[in-house]
mmCIF file of C-alpha atoms in Angstrom:
data_model
loop_
_atom_site.group_PDB
_atom_site.id
_atom_site.type_symbol
_atom_site.label_atom_id
_atom_site.label_comp_id
_atom_site.label_asym_id
_atom_site.label_seq_id
_atom_site.Cartn_x
_atom_site.Cartn_y
_atom_site.Cartn_z
ATOM 1 C CA VAL A 1 0.000 0.000 0.000
ATOM 2 C CA ILE A 2 1.273 3.456 -0.833
ATOM 3 C CA SER A 3 2.471 5.685 1.990
ATOM 4 C CA SER A 4 -0.284 7.073 4.220
ATOM 5 C CA ASN A 5 0.998 10.584 3.540
ATOM 6 C CA ASP A 6 0.077 10.254 -0.118
ATOM 7 C CA SER A 7 -3.392 11.039 -1.477
ATOM 8 C CA LYS A 8 -3.367 7.601 -3.057
ATOM 9 C CA SER A 9 -2.798 5.855 0.265
ATOM 10 C CA LYS A 10 -6.039 3.908 0.168
ATOM 11 C CA VAL A 11 -5.190 2.243 -3.140
ATOM 12 C CA ALA A 12 -3.814 -1.234 -2.510
ATOM 13 C CA VAL A 13 -1.500 -3.347 -4.594
ATOM 14 C CA PRO A 14 -2.277 -6.979 -3.689
ATOM 15 C CA LYS A 15 0.772 -9.021 -2.747
ATOM 16 C CA ARG A 16 -0.762 -12.477 -3.020
ATOM 17 C CA LYS A 17 -1.197 -13.895 -6.499
ATOM 18 C CA PHE A 18 -4.257 -15.999 -7.182
ATOM 19 C CA LYS A 19 -4.802 -18.360 -10.079
ATOM 20 C CA ILE A 20 -8.029 -18.760 -11.998
ATOM 21 C CA ASP A 21 -8.270 -22.315 -10.670
ATOM 22 C CA ASP A 22 -8.397 -20.913 -7.140
ATOM 23 C CA VAL A 23 -11.884 -19.666 -7.948
ATOM 24 C CA ILE A 24 -14.229 -22.648 -7.828
ATOM 25 C CA GLY A 25 -17.282 -22.465 -10.084
ATOM 26 C CA GLN A 26 -18.374 -19.062 -11.468
ATOM 27 C CA THR A 27 -18.221 -20.315 -15.076
ATOM 28 C CA LYS A 28 -19.785 -17.198 -16.630
ATOM 29 C CA ALA A 29 -17.274 -14.917 -14.931
ATOM 30 C CA LYS A 30 -14.384 -17.123 -16.004
ATOM 31 C CA ASN A 31 -15.608 -17.099 -19.598
ATOM 32 C CA LYS A 32 -15.758 -13.299 -19.566
ATOM 33 C CA ARG A 33 -12.207 -13.180 -18.305
ATOM 34 C CA ARG A 34 -11.088 -14.860 -21.552
ATOM 35 C CA ILE A 35 -12.363 -11.857 -23.510
ATOM 36 C CA ILE A 36 -10.582 -9.493 -21.137
ATOM 37 C CA THR A 37 -7.410 -11.542 -21.516
ATOM 38 C CA LYS A 38 -7.468 -11.308 -25.302
ATOM 39 C CA TYR A 39 -8.150 -7.576 -25.158
ATOM 40 C CA LEU A 40 -5.272 -6.799 -22.801
ATOM 41 C CA GLU A 41 -2.935 -8.938 -24.900
ATOM 42 C CA ASP A 42 -3.787 -6.978 -28.053
ATOM 43 C CA PRO A 43 -5.756 -3.761 -27.332
ATOM 44 C CA ASP A 44 -5.294 -2.373 -30.847
ATOM 45 C CA LYS A 45 -7.147 -5.308 -32.352
ATOM 46 C CA PHE A 46 -10.300 -4.726 -30.290
ATOM 47 C CA LYS A 47 -10.459 -0.918 -30.466
ATOM 48 C CA GLY A 48 -14.043 0.149 -29.617
ATOM 49 C CA TRP A 49 -15.179 -3.435 -29.065
ATOM 50 C CA ALA A 50 -13.138 -3.869 -25.923
ATOM 51 C CA PRO A 51 -14.602 -4.994 -22.603
ATOM 52 C CA LYS A 52 -13.953 -1.977 -20.400
ATOM 53 C CA LYS A 53 -16.559 -1.730 -17.604
ATOM 54 C CA ILE A 54 -17.853 -4.816 -15.819
ATOM 55 C CA LEU A 55 -19.965 -5.251 -12.690
ATOM 56 C CA PHE A 56 -19.477 -8.291 -10.467
ATOM 57 C CA TYR A 57 -22.384 -8.906 -8.110
ATOM 58 C CA GLY A 58 -23.493 -11.603 -5.726
ATOM 59 C CA VAL A 59 -23.456 -12.620 -2.078
ATOM 60 C CA PRO A 60 -20.226 -12.078 -0.112
ATOM 61 C CA GLY A 61 -17.524 -14.717 -0.203
ATOM 62 C CA THR A 62 -18.226 -16.102 -3.670
ATOM 63 C CA GLY A 63 -14.941 -15.037 -5.294
ATOM 64 C CA LYS A 64 -15.481 -11.581 -6.824
ATOM 65 C CA THR A 65 -12.265 -10.075 -5.485
ATOM 66 C CA MET A 66 -10.299 -13.282 -5.967
ATOM 67 C CA LEU A 67 -11.237 -13.507 -9.646
ATOM 68 C CA ALA A 68 -10.194 -9.904 -10.288
ATOM 69 C CA GLN A 69 -6.823 -10.631 -8.681
ATOM 70 C CA ALA A 70 -6.482 -13.888 -10.607
ATOM 71 C CA LEU A 71 -7.207 -12.117 -13.881
ATOM 72 C CA ALA A 72 -4.423 -9.616 -13.269
ATOM 73 C CA SER A 73 -2.031 -12.364 -12.167
ATOM 74 C CA GLU A 74 -2.812 -14.498 -15.199
ATOM 75 C CA LEU A 75 -1.863 -11.645 -17.520
ATOM 76 C CA ASP A 76 0.926 -10.332 -15.320
ATOM 77 C CA VAL A 77 -0.596 -6.846 -15.415
ATOM 78 C CA PRO A 78 -0.958 -4.435 -12.492
ATOM 79 C CA ILE A 79 -4.197 -4.314 -10.519
ATOM 80 C CA ARG A 80 -5.218 -1.401 -8.354
ATOM 81 C CA MET A 81 -7.797 -2.163 -5.681
ATOM 82 C CA ILE A 82 -9.836 0.153 -3.506
ATOM 83 C CA LYS A 83 -12.902 -0.132 -1.300
ATOM 84 C CA ALA A 84 -15.528 2.443 -2.136
ATOM 85 C CA THR A 85 -16.121 3.029 1.578
ATOM 86 C CA SER A 86 -12.609 4.476 1.864
ATOM 87 C CA LEU A 87 -13.485 7.172 -0.677
ATOM 88 C CA ILE A 88 -15.858 8.900 1.728
ATOM 89 C CA GLY A 89 -13.414 11.376 3.241
ATOM 90 C CA ASP A 90 -13.620 14.061 5.902
ATOM 91 C CA HIS A 91 -13.614 16.905 3.398
ATOM 92 C CA VAL A 92 -15.586 17.610 0.245
ATOM 93 C CA GLY A 93 -13.564 16.541 -2.781
ATOM 94 C CA ASP A 94 -11.368 13.975 -1.020
ATOM 95 C CA GLY A 95 -13.032 10.995 -2.668
ATOM 96 C CA ALA A 96 -13.220 12.614 -6.106
ATOM 97 C CA ASN A 97 -9.507 13.405 -5.950
ATOM 98 C CA GLN A 98 -8.729 9.795 -5.052
ATOM 99 C CA ILE A 99 -10.720 8.602 -8.066
ATOM 100 C CA HIS A 100 -8.849 10.917 -10.431
ATOM 101 C CA ASP A 101 -5.511 9.872 -8.885
ATOM 102 C CA LEU A 102 -6.449 6.210 -9.227
ATOM 103 C CA TYR A 103 -7.137 6.500 -12.964
ATOM 104 C CA GLU A 104 -4.100 8.689 -13.557
ATOM 105 C CA GLN A 105 -1.987 5.934 -11.969
ATOM 106 C CA ALA A 106 -3.635 3.334 -14.165
ATOM 107 C CA ARG A 107 -3.010 5.313 -17.353
ATOM 108 C CA GLN A 108 0.659 5.616 -16.491
ATOM 109 C CA ILE A 109 1.139 1.857 -16.030
ATOM 110 C CA LYS A 110 -1.438 0.445 -18.472
ATOM 111 C CA PRO A 111 -2.466 -2.170 -19.284
ATOM 112 C CA CYS A 112 -4.066 -2.162 -15.858
ATOM 113 C CA VAL A 113 -7.124 -3.478 -14.017
ATOM 114 C CA ILE A 114 -8.944 -1.208 -11.552
ATOM 115 C CA PHE A 115 -11.074 -3.060 -9.019
ATOM 116 C CA ILE A 116 -13.479 -1.065 -6.833
ATOM 117 C CA ASP A 117 -15.154 -3.133 -4.139
ATOM 118 C CA GLU A 118 -18.357 -2.315 -2.247
ATOM 119 C CA ILE A 119 -19.342 0.146 -4.972
ATOM 120 C CA ASP A 120 -22.837 0.457 -3.478
ATOM 121 C CA ALA A 121 -21.264 2.483 -0.651
ATOM 122 C CA ILE A 122 -21.072 5.488 -2.969
ATOM 123 C CA ALA A 123 -23.181 4.759 -6.060
ATOM 124 C CA LEU A 124 -26.466 4.399 -4.210
ATOM 125 C CA GLU A 125 -29.806 5.039 -5.839
ATOM 126 C CA ARG A 126 -30.854 8.610 -5.076
ATOM 127 C CA LYS A 127 -33.460 7.625 -2.464
ATOM 128 C CA TYR A 128 -30.728 5.887 -0.432
ATOM 129 C CA GLN A 129 -28.209 8.718 -0.623
ATOM 130 C CA SER A 130 -29.130 10.081 2.810
ATOM 131 C CA LEU A 131 -28.036 6.783 4.385
ATOM 132 C CA ARG A 132 -24.401 7.395 3.482
ATOM 133 C CA GLY A 133 -24.232 11.168 3.093
ATOM 134 C CA ASP A 134 -23.783 13.189 -0.076
ATOM 135 C CA VAL A 135 -21.376 11.307 -2.319
ATOM 136 C CA THR A 136 -22.465 12.906 -5.585
ATOM 137 C CA GLU A 137 -19.040 14.383 -6.356
ATOM 138 C CA ILE A 138 -17.405 10.954 -5.957
ATOM 139 C CA VAL A 139 -19.872 9.273 -8.312
ATOM 140 C CA ASN A 140 -19.524 12.084 -10.855
ATOM 141 C CA ALA A 141 -15.736 11.730 -10.785
ATOM 142 C CA LEU A 142 -16.014 7.996 -11.332
ATOM 143 C CA LEU A 143 -18.513 8.427 -14.179
ATOM 144 C CA THR A 144 -16.168 10.928 -15.808
ATOM 145 C CA GLU A 145 -13.200 8.572 -15.606
ATOM 146 C CA MET A 146 -15.188 5.538 -16.729
ATOM 147 C CA GLY A 147 -16.566 7.598 -19.611
ATOM 148 C CA GLY A 148 -13.117 7.717 -21.118
ATOM 149 C CA ILE A 149 -12.659 11.446 -21.579
ATOM 150 C CA ASP A 150 -8.969 10.741 -21.092
ATOM 151 C CA ASP A 151 -7.103 7.912 -22.783
ATOM 152 C CA ASN A 152 -8.335 4.856 -20.935
ATOM 153 C CA GLU A 153 -7.370 2.315 -23.567
ATOM 154 C CA SER A 154 -6.042 -0.826 -21.848
ATOM 155 C CA VAL A 155 -7.599 0.227 -18.531
ATOM 156 C CA ILE A 156 -10.371 -2.092 -17.382
ATOM 157 C CA THR A 157 -12.715 -1.132 -14.554
ATOM 158 C CA ILE A 158 -14.339 -3.884 -12.522
ATOM 159 C CA CYS A 159 -16.712 -2.906 -9.733
ATOM 160 C CA ALA A 160 -18.193 -5.306 -7.207
ATOM 161 C CA THR A 161 -21.279 -5.194 -5.031
ATOM 162 C CA ASN A 162 -23.434 -7.456 -2.902
ATOM 163 C CA ASN A 163 -26.493 -5.268 -3.543
ATOM 164 C CA PRO A 164 -26.857 -4.395 -7.248
ATOM 165 C CA ASN A 165 -30.471 -3.290 -6.841
ATOM 166 C CA MET A 166 -29.356 -0.419 -4.602
ATOM 167 C CA LEU A 167 -27.164 1.107 -7.301
ATOM 168 C CA ASP A 168 -28.100 4.349 -9.002
ATOM 169 C CA TYR A 169 -29.511 3.614 -12.462
ATOM 170 C CA ALA A 170 -27.375 6.228 -14.222
ATOM 171 C CA PHE A 171 -24.269 4.621 -12.760
ATOM 172 C CA ARG A 172 -25.346 1.011 -13.238
ATOM 173 C CA SER A 173 -26.215 1.628 -16.886
ATOM 174 C CA ARG A 174 -22.559 2.450 -17.634
ATOM 175 C CA PHE A 175 -21.537 -1.195 -17.282
ATOM 176 C CA GLU A 176 -21.518 -3.180 -20.489
ATOM 177 C CA GLU A 177 -22.095 -6.407 -18.610
ATOM 178 C CA GLU A 178 -23.165 -7.596 -15.184
ATOM 179 C CA ILE A 179 -21.898 -10.949 -13.994
ATOM 180 C CA GLU A 180 -23.530 -12.730 -11.097
ATOM 181 C CA PHE A 181 -21.448 -14.733 -8.632
ATOM 182 C CA THR A 182 -23.497 -17.563 -7.212
ATOM 183 C CA LEU A 183 -23.221 -19.789 -4.172
ATOM 184 C CA PRO A 184 -21.392 -23.079 -4.848
ATOM 185 C CA ASN A 185 -23.331 -26.231 -5.630
ATOM 186 C CA SER A 186 -22.513 -29.549 -3.949
ATOM 187 C CA ASP A 187 -19.724 -30.468 -6.385
ATOM 188 C CA GLU A 188 -18.148 -27.044 -5.984
ATOM 189 C CA ARG A 189 -18.430 -27.177 -2.182
ATOM 190 C CA ARG A 190 -16.717 -30.559 -2.224
ATOM 191 C CA GLN A 191 -13.836 -29.116 -4.250
ATOM 192 C CA ILE A 192 -13.575 -26.087 -1.965
ATOM 193 C CA PHE A 193 -13.344 -28.353 1.084
ATOM 194 C CA ARG A 194 -10.690 -30.510 -0.561
ATOM 195 C CA ASN A 195 -8.606 -27.509 -1.537
ATOM 196 C CA TYR A 196 -8.631 -26.087 1.981
ATOM 197 C CA MET A 197 -8.126 -29.455 3.647
ATOM 198 C CA LYS A 198 -4.745 -29.728 1.918
ATOM 199 C CA THR A 199 -3.460 -26.737 3.837
ATOM 200 C CA LEU A 200 -4.845 -27.485 7.304
ATOM 201 C CA PRO A 201 -2.204 -28.054 10.012
ATOM 202 C CA VAL A 202 -4.031 -31.133 11.375
ATOM 203 C CA ASP A 203 -5.616 -34.251 9.879
ATOM 204 C CA CYS A 204 -9.209 -34.331 8.702
ATOM 205 C CA ARG A 205 -11.249 -37.272 9.949
ATOM 206 C CA PHE A 206 -14.729 -35.989 9.287
ATOM 207 C CA ASN A 207 -17.248 -37.277 6.773
ATOM 208 C CA LEU A 208 -16.705 -35.039 3.759
ATOM 209 C CA GLU A 209 -19.865 -36.039 1.906
ATOM 210 C CA ALA A 210 -22.042 -35.440 4.945
ATOM 211 C CA THR A 211 -20.356 -32.082 5.526
ATOM 212 C CA VAL A 212 -20.934 -31.026 1.925
ATOM 213 C CA GLU A 213 -24.618 -31.806 2.372
ATOM 214 C CA LYS A 214 -24.792 -29.849 5.644
ATOM 215 C CA THR A 215 -23.277 -26.729 4.112
ATOM 216 C CA LYS A 216 -25.878 -25.869 1.484
ATOM 217 C CA LYS A 217 -26.078 -22.106 0.884
ATOM 218 C CA PHE A 218 -22.572 -21.633 2.326
ATOM 219 C CA SER A 219 -20.128 -19.538 0.308
ATOM 220 C CA GLY A 220 -16.476 -20.427 -0.184
ATOM 221 C CA ARG A 221 -15.566 -17.889 2.481
ATOM 222 C CA ASP A 222 -18.123 -19.417 4.865
ATOM 223 C CA ILE A 223 -16.560 -22.833 4.373
ATOM 224 C CA LYS A 224 -13.114 -21.543 5.238
ATOM 225 C CA GLU A 225 -13.839 -18.986 7.944
ATOM 226 C CA LYS A 226 -17.003 -20.260 9.605
ATOM 227 C CA VAL A 227 -16.649 -24.011 9.259
ATOM 228 C CA LEU A 228 -13.070 -25.208 8.849
ATOM 229 C CA LYS A 229 -11.372 -22.480 10.872
ATOM 230 C CA VAL A 230 -13.840 -22.750 13.771
ATOM 231 C CA ALA A 231 -13.606 -26.557 13.704
ATOM 232 C CA LEU A 232 -9.800 -26.375 13.624
ATOM 233 C CA HIS A 233 -9.662 -24.045 16.620
ATOM 234 C CA LYS A 234 -12.019 -26.286 18.574
ATOM 235 C CA ALA A 235 -9.829 -29.313 17.844
ATOM 236 C CA ILE A 236 -6.697 -27.455 18.952
ATOM 237 C CA ILE A 237 -8.337 -26.205 22.140
ATOM 238 C CA GLU A 238 -9.300 -29.790 22.993
ATOM 239 C CA ASP A 239 -5.741 -30.934 22.233
ATOM 240 C CA HIS A 240 -6.723 -33.116 19.275
ATOM 241 C CA ASP A 241 -4.507 -33.573 16.233
ATOM 242 C CA TYR A 242 -7.421 -34.003 13.838
ATOM 243 C CA ILE A 243 -10.760 -32.398 12.976
ATOM 244 C CA SER A 244 -13.700 -34.664 13.742
ATOM 245 C CA ASP A 245 -17.364 -34.679 12.762
ATOM 246 C CA ALA A 246 -18.115 -33.252 16.194
ATOM 247 C CA ASP A 247 -15.855 -30.280 15.474
ATOM 248 C CA ILE A 248 -17.555 -29.682 12.123
ATOM 249 C CA ASP A 249 -21.029 -29.960 13.648
ATOM 250 C CA TYR A 250 -20.057 -27.473 16.345
ATOM 251 C CA ALA A 251 -18.871 -24.975 13.740
ATOM 252 C CA ILE A 252 -22.052 -25.337 11.681
ATOM 253 C CA SER A 253 -24.212 -24.915 14.792
ATOM 254 C CA GLN A 254 -22.408 -21.643 15.545
ATOM 255 C CA CYS A 255 -23.246 -20.449 12.041
ATOM 256 C CA LYS A 256 -26.908 -21.193 12.607
ATOM 257 C CA LYS A 257 -26.845 -19.149 15.800
ATOM 258 C CA GLU A 258 -25.527 -16.221 13.787
ATOM 259 C CA ILE A 259 -28.402 -16.572 11.325
ATOM 260 C CA ARG A 260 -30.934 -16.333 14.149
ATOM 261 C CA SER A 261 -29.241 -13.347 15.768
ATOM 262 C CA PRO A 262 -31.315 -10.138 15.442
ATOM 263 C CA ALA A 263 -28.077 -8.190 15.101
ATOM 264 C CA ASP A 264 -27.034 -10.159 12.044
ATOM 265 C CA THR A 265 -30.042 -10.969 9.930
ATOM 266 C CA MET A 266 -28.107 -11.610 6.752
ATOM 267 C CA PHE A 267 -26.056 -14.803 6.605
ATOM 268 C CA THR A 268 -22.939 -14.063 4.595
#
């Protein structure tokens, strides 16, 4: 991350490199990435037919950020990442300046991928604006940059949201394509479990098939953070060198308590 004294301090350069295979499922998004790949390899060939503005949407933990990082890694091009929430500054114009700085950076190092997460934090439909304060100048700056007044050839903008229906129509209409990220099916959950099980510091002695069945409607992040990590910690606390079915069941039961909690009505 750039120095905190710089106006670009909230723009992150991811250190970990993901591969496309790290994202389980999400076939439509992976297919779209092939078009992006071909464009960034030969921008002059595509000209005005290039994929430039794409919206990723879907429930949290389904791989939106990971796929953006994997795309940049696959092509060995820079990716600049920022959370839209960080654009809401203490002074009028702070966020707009960050947007302009972000795109100026990208133009200097293109080809480049810009990934803006939690875009609904600023690009809310007008009736929701009062919930987050006046962010009009930030949205206008982003629309200006995405509109390509400056030379944005070989600069791809990917925005991500969990709540596409809350986005302002004028902003949402700028995207050439919206790609939904869905929760994993049983085969995909099985693969996610197997991938994570390879890296666990203890043995796994639980019934995988039964666990896959018990984790319907769980995202990949849920499987890692709310099931395997909780089960692992329980096993370690009890001085076991393996994760058992009891550990898994305990972790899943904790998830269900979260679902019922009035303070957390959305299971993510």
